[in-house]
CSV table of C-alpha atoms in Angstrom, one decimal:
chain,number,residue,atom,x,y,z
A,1,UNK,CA,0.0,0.0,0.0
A,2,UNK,CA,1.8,3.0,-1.0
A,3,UNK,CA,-1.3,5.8,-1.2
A,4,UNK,CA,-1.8,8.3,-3.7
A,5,UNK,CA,0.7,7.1,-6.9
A,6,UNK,CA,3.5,5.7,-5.1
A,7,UNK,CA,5.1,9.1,-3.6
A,8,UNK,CA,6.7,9.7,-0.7
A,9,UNK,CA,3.3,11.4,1.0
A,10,UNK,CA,1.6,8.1,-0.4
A,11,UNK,CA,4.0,5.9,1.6
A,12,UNK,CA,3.9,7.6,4.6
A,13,UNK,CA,0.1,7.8,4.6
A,14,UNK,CA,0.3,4.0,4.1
A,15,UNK,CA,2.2,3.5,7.3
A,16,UNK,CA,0.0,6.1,9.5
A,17,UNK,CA,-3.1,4.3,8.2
A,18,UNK,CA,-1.6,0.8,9.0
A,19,UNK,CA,-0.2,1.6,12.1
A,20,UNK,CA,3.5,0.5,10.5
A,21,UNK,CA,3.1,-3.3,10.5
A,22,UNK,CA,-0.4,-4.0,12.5
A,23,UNK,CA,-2.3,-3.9,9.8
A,24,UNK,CA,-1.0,-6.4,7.6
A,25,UNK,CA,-0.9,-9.1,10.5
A,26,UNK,CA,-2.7,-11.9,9.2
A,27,UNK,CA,-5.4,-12.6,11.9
A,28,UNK,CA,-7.5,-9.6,13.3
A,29,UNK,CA,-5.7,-6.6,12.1
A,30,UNK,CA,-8.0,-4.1,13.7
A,31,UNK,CA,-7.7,-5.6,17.2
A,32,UNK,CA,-3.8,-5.0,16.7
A,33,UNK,CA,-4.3,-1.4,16.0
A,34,UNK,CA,-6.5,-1.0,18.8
A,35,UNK,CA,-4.7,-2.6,21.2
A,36,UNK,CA,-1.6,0.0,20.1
A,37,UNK,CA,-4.0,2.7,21.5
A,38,UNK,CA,-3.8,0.7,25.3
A,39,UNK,CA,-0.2,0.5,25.2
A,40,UNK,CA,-0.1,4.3,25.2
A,41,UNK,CA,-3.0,4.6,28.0
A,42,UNK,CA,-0.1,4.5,30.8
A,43,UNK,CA,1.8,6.9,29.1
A,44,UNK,CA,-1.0,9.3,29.0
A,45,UNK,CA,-2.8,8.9,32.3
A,46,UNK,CA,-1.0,11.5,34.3
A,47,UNK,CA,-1.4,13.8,31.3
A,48,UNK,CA,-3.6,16.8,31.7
A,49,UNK,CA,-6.9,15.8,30.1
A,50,UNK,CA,-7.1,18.8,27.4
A,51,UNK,CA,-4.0,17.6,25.9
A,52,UNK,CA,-4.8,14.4,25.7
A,53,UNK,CA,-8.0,14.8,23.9
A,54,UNK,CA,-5.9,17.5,21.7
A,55,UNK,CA,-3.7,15.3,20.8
A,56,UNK,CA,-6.3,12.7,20.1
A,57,UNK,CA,-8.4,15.6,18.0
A,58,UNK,CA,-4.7,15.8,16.2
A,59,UNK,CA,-3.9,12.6,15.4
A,60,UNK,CA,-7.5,12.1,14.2
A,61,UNK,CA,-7.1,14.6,11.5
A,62,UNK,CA,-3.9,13.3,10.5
A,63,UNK,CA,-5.3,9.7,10.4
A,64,UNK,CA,-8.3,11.5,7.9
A,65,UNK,CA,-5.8,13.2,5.6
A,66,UNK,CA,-3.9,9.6,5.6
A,67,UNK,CA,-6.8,6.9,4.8
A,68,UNK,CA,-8.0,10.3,2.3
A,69,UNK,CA,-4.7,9.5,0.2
A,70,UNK,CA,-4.6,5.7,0.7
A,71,UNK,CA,-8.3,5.5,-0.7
A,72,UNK,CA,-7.3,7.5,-3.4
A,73,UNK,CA,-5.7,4.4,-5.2
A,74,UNK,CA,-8.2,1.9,-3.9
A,75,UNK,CA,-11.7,0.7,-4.9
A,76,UNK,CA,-12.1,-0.8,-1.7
A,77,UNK,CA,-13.8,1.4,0.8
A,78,UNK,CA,-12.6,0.2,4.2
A,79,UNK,CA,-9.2,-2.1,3.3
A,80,UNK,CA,-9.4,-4.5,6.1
A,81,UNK,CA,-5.3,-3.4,6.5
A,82,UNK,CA,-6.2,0.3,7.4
A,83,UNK,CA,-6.1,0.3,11.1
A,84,UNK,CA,-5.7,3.9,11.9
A,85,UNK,CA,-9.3,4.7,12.8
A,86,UNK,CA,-9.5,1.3,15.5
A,87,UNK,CA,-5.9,3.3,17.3
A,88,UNK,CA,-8.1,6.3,17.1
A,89,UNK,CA,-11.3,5.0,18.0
A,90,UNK,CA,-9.6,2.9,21.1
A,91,UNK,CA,-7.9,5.7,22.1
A,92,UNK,CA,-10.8,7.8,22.6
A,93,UNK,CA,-12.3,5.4,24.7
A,94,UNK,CA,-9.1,4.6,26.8
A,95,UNK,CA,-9.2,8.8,27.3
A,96,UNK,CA,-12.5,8.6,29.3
A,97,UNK,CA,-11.9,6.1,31.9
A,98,UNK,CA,-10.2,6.5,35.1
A,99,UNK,CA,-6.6,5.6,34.9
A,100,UNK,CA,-6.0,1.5,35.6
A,101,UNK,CA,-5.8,-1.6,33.5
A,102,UNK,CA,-8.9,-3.1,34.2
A,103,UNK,CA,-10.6,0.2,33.3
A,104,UNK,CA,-8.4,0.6,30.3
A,105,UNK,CA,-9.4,-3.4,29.6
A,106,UNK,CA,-13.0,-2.7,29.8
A,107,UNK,CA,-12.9,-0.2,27.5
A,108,UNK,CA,-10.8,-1.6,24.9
A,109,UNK,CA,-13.3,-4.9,24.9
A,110,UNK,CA,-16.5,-2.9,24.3
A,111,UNK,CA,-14.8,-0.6,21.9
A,112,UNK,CA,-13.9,-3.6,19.8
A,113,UNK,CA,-17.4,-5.1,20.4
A,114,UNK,CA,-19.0,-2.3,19.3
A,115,UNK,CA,-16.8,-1.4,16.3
A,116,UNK,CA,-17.6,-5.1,15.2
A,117,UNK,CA,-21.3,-4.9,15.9
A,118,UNK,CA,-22.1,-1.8,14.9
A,119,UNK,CA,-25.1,-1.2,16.8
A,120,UNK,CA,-27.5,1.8,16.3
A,121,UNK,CA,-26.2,4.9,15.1
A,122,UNK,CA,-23.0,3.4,14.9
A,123,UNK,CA,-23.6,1.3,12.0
A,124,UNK,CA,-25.7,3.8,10.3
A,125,UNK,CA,-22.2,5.6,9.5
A,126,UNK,CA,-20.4,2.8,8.8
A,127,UNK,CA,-23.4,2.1,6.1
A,128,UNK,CA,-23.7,6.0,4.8
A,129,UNK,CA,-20.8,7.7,5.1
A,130,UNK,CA,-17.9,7.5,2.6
A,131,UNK,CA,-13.9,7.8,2.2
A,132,UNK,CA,-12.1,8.9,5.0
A,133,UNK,CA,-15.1,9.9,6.0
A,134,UNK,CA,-17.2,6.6,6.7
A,135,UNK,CA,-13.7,4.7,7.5
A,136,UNK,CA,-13.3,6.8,10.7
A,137,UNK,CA,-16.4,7.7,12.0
A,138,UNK,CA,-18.2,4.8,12.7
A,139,UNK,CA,-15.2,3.8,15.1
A,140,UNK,CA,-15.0,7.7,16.6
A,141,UNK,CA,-18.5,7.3,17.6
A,142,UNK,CA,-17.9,3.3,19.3
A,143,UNK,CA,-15.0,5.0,21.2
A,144,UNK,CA,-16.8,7.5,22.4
A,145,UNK,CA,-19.5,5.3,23.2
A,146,UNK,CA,-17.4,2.9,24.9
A,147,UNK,CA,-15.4,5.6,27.0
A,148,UNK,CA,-18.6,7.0,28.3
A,149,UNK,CA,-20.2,4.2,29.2
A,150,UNK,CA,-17.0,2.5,30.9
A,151,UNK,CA,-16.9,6.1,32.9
A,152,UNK,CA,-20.4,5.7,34.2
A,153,UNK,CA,-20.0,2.4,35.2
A,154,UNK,CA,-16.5,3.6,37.1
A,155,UNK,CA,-18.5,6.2,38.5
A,156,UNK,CA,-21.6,4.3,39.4
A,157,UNK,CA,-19.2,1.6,41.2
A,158,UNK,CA,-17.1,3.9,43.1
């Protein structure tokens, strides 16, 4: 995968939207490049909140303009090796639950469920949105989803 015709943009989009190697692993690609998001949660959990979720509104963007380019070549709207949007989508969730692995755990497991199901609204823009688009918003919205749900739970159980 080397993007918009084979440049030097076009390769480095490739890797940003694989994640480097995760997402041509043979068996569940996307899992991979969530589970990259969780091995940054203890990096980030004594980080002030705005910047984390700057930094996740950041790399976002950059994972949009990437899967934009690597699209660009491909008929295939989702390639099953673009990973970028489960790191994002992970992340996102790991960023709204109290700091600890069995938080960060919880998290990661419904985001996964729910970017696999696609329940509800969800689904609707994995169904009806397009490009960069469609490939990252479905999973924005499950790690959102699965943050703040993991968050009330945290709170509700003390």
């Amino acid at each position: 995968m080397t993007g918009s015709r084979g440049n030097r943009c076009g390769r480095v989009a490739g890797m940003i939207a694989t994640v480097g190697p995760l997402g041509h692993l043979p068996l569940a690609p996307g899992t991979w490049g969530a589970a990259a998001a969780v091995v940054l949660a203890p990096c980030l959990a004594s980080t002030p909140m705005w910047r984390v979720w700057f930094g996740w509104a950041l790399v976002t963007g950059v994972a949009w303009w990437a899967v934009d380019l690597v699209l660009a070549d491909r008929r295939d709207d989702d390639p099953r090796e673009v990973v970028i949007d489960e790191f994002v989508g992970c992340g996102l969730a790991l960023s709204c639950v109290p700091a600890g692995w069995g938080w960060w755990l919880a998290a990661f497991a419904l985001f996964r469920w729910l970017d696999i199901r696609k329940p509800s609204l969800i689904g609707w823009c994995d169904r009806s949105l397009h490009g960069a688009t469609g490939v990252i918003a479905d999973d924005v919205l499950a790690g959102v989803a699965a943050g703040v749900s993991v968050a009330g739970f945290a709170c509700v159980a003390g």
